[in-house]
Every structure is written in structure tokens, then in C-alpha cells.
Coordinates of N, CA, C and O and ligand atoms in Angstrom, one line a residue:
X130 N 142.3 69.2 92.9 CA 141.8 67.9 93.3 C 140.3 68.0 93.7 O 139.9 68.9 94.5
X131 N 139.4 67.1 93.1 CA 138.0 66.8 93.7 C 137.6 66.1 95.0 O 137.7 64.9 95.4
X132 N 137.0 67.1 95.6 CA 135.9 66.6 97.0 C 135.5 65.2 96.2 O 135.4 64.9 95.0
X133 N 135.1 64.3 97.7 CA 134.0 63.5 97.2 C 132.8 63.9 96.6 O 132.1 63.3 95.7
X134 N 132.6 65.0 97.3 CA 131.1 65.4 96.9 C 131.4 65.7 95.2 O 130.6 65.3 94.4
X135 N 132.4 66.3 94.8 CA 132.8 66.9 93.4 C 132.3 65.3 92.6 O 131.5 65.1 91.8
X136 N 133.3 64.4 93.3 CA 133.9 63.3 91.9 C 132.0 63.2 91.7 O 131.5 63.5 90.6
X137 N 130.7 62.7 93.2 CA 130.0 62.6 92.6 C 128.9 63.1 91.9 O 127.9 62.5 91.7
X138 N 129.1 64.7 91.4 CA 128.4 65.2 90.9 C 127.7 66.2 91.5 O 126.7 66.8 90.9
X139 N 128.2 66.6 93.1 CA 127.3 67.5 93.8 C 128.6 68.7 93.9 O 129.8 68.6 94.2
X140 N 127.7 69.7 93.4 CA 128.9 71.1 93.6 C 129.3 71.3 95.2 O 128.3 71.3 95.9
X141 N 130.3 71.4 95.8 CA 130.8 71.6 97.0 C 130.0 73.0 97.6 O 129.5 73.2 98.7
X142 N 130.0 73.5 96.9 CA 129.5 74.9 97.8 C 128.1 75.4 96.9 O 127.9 75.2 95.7
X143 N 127.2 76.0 97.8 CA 125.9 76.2 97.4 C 125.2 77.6 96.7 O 124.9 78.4 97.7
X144 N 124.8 78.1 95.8 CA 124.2 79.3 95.5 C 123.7 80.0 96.6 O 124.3 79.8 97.6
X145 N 122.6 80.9 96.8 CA 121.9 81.7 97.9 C 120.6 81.1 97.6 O 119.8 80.9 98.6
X146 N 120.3 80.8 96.1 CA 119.1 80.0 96.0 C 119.0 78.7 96.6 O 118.0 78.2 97.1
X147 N 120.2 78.1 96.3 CA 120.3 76.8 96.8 C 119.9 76.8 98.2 O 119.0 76.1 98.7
X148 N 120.8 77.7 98.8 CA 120.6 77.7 100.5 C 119.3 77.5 100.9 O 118.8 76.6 101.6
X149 N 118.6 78.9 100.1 CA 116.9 79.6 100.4 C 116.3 78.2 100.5 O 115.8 77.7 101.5
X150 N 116.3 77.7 99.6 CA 115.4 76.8 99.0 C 115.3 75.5 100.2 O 114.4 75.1 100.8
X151 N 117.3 74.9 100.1 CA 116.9 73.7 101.0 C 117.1 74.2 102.8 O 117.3 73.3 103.6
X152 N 117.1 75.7 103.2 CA 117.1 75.9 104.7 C 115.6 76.4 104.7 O 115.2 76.8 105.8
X153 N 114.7 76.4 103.7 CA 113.6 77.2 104.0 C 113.5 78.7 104.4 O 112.6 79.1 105.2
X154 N 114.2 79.5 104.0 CA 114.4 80.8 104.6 C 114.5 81.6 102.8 O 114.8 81.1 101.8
X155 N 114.1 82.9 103.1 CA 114.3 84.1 101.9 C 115.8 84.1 101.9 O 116.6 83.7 102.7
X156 N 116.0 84.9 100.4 CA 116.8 85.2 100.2 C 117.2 86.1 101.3 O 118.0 85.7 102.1
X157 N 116.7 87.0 101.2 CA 117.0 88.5 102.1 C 116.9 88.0 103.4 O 117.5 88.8 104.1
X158 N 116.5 87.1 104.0 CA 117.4 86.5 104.9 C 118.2 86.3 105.3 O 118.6 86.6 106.4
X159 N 119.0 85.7 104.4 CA 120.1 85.0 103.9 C 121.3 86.3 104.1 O 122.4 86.2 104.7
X160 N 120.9 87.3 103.5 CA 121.7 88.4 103.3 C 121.5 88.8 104.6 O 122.4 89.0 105.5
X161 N 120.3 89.1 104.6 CA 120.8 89.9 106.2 C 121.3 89.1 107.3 O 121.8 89.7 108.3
X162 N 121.1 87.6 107.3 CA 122.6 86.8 108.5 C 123.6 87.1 107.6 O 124.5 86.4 108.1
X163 N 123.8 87.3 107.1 CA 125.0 87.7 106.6 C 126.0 89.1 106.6 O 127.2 89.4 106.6
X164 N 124.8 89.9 106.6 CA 125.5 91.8 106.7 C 125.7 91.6 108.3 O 126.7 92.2 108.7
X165 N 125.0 90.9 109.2 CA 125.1 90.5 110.9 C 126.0 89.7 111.1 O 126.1 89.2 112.2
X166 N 126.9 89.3 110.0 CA 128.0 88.7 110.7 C 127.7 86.6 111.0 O 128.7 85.8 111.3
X167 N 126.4 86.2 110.7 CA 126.2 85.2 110.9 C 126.7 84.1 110.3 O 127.3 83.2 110.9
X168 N 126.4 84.1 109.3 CA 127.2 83.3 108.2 C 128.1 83.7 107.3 O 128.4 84.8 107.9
X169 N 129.0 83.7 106.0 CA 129.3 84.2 105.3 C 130.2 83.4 104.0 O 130.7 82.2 104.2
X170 N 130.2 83.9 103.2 CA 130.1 83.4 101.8 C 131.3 83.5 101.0 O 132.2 84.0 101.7
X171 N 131.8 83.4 99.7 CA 132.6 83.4 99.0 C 131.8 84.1 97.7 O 130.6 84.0 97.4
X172 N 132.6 84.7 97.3 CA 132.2 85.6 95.5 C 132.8 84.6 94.5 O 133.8 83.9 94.5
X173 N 131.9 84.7 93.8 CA 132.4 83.5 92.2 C 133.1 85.0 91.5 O 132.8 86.1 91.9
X174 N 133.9 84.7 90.5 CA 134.6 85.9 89.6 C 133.5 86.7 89.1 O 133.7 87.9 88.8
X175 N 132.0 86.1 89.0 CA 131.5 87.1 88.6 C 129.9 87.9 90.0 O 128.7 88.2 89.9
X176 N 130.8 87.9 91.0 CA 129.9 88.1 92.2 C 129.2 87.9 92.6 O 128.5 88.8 93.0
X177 N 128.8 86.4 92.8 CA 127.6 85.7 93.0 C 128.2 85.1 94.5 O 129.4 84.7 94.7
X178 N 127.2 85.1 95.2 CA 127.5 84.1 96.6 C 127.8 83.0 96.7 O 126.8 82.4 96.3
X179 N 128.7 82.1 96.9 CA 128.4 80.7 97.0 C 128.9 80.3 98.5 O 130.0 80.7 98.7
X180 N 128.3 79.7 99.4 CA 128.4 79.4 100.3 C 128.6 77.7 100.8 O 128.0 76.6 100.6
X181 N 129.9 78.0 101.4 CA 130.1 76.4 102.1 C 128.7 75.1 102.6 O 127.9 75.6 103.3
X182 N 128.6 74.3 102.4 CA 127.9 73.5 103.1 C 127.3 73.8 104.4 O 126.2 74.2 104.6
X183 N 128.3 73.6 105.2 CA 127.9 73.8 106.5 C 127.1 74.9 107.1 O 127.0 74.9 108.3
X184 N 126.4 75.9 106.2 CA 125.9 77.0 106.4 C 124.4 76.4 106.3 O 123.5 77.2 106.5
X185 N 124.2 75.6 106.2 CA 122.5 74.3 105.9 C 122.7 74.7 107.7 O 121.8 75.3 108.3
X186 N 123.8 74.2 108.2 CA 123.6 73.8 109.6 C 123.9 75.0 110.5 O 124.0 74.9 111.7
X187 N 124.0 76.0 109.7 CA 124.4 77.0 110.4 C 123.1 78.0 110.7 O 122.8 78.5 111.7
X188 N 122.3 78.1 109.7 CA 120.9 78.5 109.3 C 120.2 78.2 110.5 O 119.7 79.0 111.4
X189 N 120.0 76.6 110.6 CA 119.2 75.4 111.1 C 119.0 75.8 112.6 O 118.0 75.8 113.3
X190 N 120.7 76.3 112.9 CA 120.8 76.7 114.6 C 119.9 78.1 114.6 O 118.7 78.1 115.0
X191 N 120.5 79.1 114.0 CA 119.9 80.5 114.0 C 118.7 80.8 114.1 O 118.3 81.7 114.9
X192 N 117.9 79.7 113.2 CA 116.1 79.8 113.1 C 115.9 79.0 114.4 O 114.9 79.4 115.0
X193 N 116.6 77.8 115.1 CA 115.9 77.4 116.1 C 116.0 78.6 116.9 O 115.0 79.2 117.1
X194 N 117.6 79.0 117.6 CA 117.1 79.8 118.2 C 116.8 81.0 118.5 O 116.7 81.5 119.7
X195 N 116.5 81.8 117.2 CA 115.4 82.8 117.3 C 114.6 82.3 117.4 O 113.9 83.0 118.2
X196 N 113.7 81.2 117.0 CA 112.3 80.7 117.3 C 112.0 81.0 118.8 O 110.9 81.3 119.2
X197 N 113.2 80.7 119.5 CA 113.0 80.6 121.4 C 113.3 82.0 122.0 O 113.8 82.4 123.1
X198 N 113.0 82.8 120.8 CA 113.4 84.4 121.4 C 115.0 84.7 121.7 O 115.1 85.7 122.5
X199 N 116.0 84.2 121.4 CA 117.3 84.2 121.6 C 117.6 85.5 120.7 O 117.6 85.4 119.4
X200 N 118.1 87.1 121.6 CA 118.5 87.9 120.2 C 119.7 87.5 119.2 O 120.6 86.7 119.4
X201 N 119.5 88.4 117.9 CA 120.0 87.5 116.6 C 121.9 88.3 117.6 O 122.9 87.8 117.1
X202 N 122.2 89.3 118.7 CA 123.1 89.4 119.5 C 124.1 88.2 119.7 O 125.2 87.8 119.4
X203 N 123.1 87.8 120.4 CA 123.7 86.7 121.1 C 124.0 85.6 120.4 O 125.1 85.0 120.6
X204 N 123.1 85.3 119.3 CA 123.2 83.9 118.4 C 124.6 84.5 117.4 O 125.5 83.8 116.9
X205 N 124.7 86.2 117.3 CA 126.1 85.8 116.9 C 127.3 86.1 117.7 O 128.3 86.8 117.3
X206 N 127.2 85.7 118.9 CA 128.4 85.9 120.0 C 128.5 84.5 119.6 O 129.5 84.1 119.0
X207 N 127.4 83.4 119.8 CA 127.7 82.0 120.3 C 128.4 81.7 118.4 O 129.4 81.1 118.0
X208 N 127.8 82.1 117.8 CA 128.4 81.4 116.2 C 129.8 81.9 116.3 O 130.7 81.3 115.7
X209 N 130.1 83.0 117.0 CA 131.4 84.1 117.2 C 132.6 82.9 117.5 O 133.4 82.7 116.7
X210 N 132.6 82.0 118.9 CA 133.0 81.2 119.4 C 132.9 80.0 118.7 O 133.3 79.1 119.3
X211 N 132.3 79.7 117.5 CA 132.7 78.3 116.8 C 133.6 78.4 115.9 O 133.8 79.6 115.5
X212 N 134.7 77.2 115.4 CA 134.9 77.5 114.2 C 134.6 78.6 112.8 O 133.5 79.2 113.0
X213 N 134.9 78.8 111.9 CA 134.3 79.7 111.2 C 134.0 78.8 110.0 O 133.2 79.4 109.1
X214 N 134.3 77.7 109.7 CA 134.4 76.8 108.1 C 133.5 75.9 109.2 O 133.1 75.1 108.3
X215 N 133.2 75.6 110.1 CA 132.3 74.1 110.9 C 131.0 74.3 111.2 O 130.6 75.3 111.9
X216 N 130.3 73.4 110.7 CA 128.9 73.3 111.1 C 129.0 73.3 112.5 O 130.0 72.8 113.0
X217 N 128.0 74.0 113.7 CA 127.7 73.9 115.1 C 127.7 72.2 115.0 O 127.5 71.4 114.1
X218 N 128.1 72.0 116.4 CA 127.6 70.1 116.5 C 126.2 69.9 117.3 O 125.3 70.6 117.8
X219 N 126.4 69.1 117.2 CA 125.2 68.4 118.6 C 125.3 68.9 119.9 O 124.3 69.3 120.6
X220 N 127.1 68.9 120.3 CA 127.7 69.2 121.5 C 127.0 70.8 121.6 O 126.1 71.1 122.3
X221 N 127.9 71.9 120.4 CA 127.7 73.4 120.8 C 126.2 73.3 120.7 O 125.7 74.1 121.5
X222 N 125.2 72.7 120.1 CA 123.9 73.3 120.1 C 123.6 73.5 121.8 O 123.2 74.5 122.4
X223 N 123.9 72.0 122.4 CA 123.8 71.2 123.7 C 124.4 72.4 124.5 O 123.7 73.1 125.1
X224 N 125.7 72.5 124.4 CA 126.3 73.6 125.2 C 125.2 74.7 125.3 O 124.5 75.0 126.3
X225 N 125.4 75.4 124.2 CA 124.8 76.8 124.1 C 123.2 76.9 124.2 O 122.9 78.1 124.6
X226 N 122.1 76.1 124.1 CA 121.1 76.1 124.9 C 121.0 75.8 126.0 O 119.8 75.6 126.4
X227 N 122.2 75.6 126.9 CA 121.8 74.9 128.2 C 122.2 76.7 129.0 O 121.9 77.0 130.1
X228 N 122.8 77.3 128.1 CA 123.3 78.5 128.4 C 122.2 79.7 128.4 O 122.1 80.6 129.2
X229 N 121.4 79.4 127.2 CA 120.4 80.3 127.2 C 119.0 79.7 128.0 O 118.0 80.5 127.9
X230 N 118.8 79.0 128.5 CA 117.8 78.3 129.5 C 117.6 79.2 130.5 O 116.5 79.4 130.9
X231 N 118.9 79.8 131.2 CA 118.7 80.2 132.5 C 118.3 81.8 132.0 O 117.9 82.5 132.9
X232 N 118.4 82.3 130.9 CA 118.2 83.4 130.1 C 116.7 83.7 129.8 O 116.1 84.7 130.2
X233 N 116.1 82.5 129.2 CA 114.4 82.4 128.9 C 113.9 82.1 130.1 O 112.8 82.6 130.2
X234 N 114.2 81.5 131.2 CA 113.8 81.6 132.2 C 113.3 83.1 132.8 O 112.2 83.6 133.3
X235 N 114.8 83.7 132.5 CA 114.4 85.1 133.5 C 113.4 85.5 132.4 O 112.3 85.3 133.0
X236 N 113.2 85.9 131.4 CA 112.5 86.3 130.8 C 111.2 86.1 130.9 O 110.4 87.1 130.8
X237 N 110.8 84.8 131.0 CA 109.5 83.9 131.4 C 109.0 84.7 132.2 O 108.0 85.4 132.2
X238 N 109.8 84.5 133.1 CA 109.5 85.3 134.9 C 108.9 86.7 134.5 O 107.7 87.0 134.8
X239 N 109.7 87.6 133.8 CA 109.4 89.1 133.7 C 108.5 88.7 132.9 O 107.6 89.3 133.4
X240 N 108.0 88.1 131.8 CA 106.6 88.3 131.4 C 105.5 87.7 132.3 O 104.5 88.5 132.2
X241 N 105.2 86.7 133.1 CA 104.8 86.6 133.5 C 103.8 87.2 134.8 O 102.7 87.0 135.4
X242 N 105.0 88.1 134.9 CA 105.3 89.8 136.0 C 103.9 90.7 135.3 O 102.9 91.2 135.8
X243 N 104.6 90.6 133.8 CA 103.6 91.6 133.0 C 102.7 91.4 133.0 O 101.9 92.4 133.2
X244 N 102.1 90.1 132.5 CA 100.6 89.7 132.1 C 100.2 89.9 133.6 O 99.0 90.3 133.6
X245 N 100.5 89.7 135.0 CA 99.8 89.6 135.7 C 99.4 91.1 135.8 O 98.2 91.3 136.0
X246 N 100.4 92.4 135.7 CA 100.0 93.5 136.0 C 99.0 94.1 134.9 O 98.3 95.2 134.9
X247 N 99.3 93.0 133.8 CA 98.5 93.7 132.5 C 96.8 93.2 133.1 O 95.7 93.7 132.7
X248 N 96.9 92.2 134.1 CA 94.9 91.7 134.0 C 94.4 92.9 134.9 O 93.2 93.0 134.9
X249 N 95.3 94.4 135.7 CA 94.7 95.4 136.3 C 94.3 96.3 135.1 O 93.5 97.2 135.2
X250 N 95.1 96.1 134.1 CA 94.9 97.7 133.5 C 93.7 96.8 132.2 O 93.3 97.5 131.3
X251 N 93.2 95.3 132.2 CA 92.4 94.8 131.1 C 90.9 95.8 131.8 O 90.4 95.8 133.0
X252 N 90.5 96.4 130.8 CA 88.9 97.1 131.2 C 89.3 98.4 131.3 O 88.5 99.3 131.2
X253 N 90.6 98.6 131.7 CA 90.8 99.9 132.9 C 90.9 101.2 131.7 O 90.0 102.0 131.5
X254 N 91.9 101.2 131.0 CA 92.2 102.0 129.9 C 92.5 103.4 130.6 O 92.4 104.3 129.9
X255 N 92.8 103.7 132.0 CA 93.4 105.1 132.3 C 95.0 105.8 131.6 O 95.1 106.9 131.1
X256 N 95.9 104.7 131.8 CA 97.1 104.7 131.2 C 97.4 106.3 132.7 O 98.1 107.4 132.5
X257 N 96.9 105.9 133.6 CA 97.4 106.8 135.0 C 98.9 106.7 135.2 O 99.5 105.6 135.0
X258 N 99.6 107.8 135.7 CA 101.3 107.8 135.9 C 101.0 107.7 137.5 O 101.8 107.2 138.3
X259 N 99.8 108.2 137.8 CA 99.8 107.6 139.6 C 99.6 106.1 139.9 O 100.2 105.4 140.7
X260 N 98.7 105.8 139.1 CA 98.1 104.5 139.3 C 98.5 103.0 138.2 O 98.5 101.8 138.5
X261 N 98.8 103.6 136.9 CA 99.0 102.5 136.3 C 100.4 101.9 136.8 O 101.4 102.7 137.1
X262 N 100.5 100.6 136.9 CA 101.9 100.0 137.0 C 102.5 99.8 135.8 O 103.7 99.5 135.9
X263 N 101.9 99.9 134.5 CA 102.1 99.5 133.3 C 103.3 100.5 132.8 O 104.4 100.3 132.4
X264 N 102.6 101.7 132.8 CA 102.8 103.0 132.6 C 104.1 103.7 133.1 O 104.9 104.5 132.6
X265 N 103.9 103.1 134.4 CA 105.3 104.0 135.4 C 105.3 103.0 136.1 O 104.5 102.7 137.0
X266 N 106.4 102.0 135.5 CA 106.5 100.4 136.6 C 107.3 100.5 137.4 O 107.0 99.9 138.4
X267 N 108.4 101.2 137.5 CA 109.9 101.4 138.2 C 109.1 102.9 139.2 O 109.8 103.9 139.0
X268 N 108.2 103.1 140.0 CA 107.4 103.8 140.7 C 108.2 104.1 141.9 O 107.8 105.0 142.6
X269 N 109.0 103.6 142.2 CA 109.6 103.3 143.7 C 109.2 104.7 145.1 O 109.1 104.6 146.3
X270 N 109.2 106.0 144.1 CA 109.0 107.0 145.0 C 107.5 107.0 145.7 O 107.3 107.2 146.9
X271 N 106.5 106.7 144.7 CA 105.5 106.2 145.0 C 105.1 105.7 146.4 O 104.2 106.2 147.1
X272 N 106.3 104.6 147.0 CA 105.9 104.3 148.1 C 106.0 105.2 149.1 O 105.4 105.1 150.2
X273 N 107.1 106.4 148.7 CA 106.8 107.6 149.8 C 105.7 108.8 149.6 O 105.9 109.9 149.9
X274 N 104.5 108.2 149.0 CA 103.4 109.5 148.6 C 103.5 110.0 147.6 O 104.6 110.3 147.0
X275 N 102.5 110.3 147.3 CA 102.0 111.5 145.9 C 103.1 112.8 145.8 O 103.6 113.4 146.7
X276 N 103.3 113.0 144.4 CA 104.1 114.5 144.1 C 105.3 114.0 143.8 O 105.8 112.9 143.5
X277 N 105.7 115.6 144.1 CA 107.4 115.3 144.0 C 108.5 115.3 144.6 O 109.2 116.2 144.8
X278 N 108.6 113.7 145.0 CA 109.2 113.4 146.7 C 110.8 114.0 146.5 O 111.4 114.3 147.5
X279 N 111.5 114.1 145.2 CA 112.5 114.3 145.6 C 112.7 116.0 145.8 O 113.4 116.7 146.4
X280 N 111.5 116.2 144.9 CA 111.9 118.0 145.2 C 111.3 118.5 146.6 O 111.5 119.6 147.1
X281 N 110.6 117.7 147.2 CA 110.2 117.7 148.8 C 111.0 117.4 149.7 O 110.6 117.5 150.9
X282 N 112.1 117.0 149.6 CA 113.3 116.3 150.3 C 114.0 117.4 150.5 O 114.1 117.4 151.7
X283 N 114.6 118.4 149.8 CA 115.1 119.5 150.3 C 113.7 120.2 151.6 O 113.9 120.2 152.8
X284 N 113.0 120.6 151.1 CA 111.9 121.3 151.4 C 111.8 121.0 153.1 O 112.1 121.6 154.1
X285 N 111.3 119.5 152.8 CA 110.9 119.0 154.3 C 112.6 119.4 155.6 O 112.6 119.8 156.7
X286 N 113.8 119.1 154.9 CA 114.2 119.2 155.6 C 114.9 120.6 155.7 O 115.9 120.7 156.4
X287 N 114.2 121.7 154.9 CA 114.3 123.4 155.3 C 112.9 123.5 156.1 O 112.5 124.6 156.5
X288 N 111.9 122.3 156.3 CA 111.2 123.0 157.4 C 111.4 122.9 158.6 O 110.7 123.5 159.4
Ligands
FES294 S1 95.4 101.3 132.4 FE1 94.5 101.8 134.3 S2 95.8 100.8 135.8 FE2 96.8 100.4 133.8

């Protein structure tokens, strides 16, 4: 029995070209959301991809949100929890960016961290393990003095 889309002349499922073409994305894109688990496809008898519809809208999510720095991780935990044959909706996009918000945030923050410690080291070019924060950011011994505080810890307290 014929889909509507069949009776009117539109093939139900799409080539890889097709996809490329109307998601804007490479082939080898395409493939590699796909070796990742992102989308995935059906084989014609003679091994060709053809992919469901809803993979337009599956694409559509992926590219936004890697655009917003979302790892391709995460974007396939959240595609993990949708249906597997359903386009995301409006709702999951809505859900799941409201989820990664509090994520780009922290991120914002820690770059923001960065660029500020990067305007000491702009001119500076030591790339110092005493002095750069860049370099050796997690310093924490630092605040107890130069050297080597923990091999001084025995020491001090055999003097
Ligand atoms: S390069 Fe000198 S402080 Fe970072």
C-alpha cells in the first residue's frame, strides 16, 4: 500500500544525496552522523542508503546544536531518548535546549575566566610554570611558596 507521499509522486524515503542536498550538509557528514549513532538509514538490495524523512529534521537539530557548541556526546544521548523513526518536536528541541543552557553557561563563565587570564600572558610570551596561570592553572601549591611543597612536607616536619 502507498503513503500519501507515494500516491503523489514523492518517494517516501530519501537518497544521501537527497539528504546532502536539501539539509545543506556533505555527504561525509551524513556518514559520519551516522557511524555516531545519530541518525540511521536503511540499504536498498543493492546498498545504497535511503533514509526516512524525518532525518531533514533530525540533521536540522544536530547542526543547530553543534552550532552552540553542544558535543556531537551529548546531542547523541538527547537523539538516544527520542523515538527512533520521529522527527525531534518543537517540545524535545524546547526541552533539551533549556537543558543545555545551564551547560553553555558554565562554559561561558570558564571562558570568560580564560580570556581574562589570557590579557596577562597578551605581550608576555614567558609560558613561566611559576608565573604563567595559563600554563600551570590548577597552581594551588603555589599559594604555599616556591619549590617542591609536597616533597618539603616530609622534610619540614623531620626538622
Ligand atoms: S605567558 Fe607570561 S604570564 Fe602567561
Amino acid at each position: 500500500m502507498k503513503t500519501r507521499l507515494e500516491q503523489a509522486g514523492i518517494p517516501s524515503t530519501l537518497s544521501v544525496g537527497d539528504v546532502a542536498r536539501r539539509a545543506g550538509v556533505s555527504v561525509s557528514a551524513l556518514h559520519f552522523y551516522e557511524a555516531k549513532g545519530l541518525i540511521s538509514s536503511d540499504r536498498t538490495e543493492g546498498n545504497q542508503r535511503r533514509y526516512s524523512r524525518d532525518v531533514l529534521r533530525r540533521v536540522a537539530f544536530i547542526r543547530v546544536a553543534q552550532r552552540v557548541g553542544i558535543a556531537l556526546t551529548d546531542i547523541a544521548s538527547a537523539l538516544a531518548g527520542l523515538p527512533a523513526t520521529a522527527a525531534p518536536t518543537r517540545a524535545d528541541w524546547a526541552r533539551l535546549s533549556a537543558a543545555w543552557r545551564a551547560d553553555l553557561d558554565e562554559r561561558m563563565a570558564q571562558l570568560k575566566k580564560l580570556r581574562d587570564t589570557l590579557d596577562d600572558c597578551i605581550g608576555c610570551g614567558c609560558l613561566s610554570i611559576d608565573r604563567c596561570r595559563l600554563r600551570n592553572p590548577l597552581d594551588k601549591l603555589a599559594e604555599q611558596g616556591a619549590g617542591p611543597q609536597r616533597l618539603w612536607v616530609g622534610r619540614r616536619s623531620a626538622d
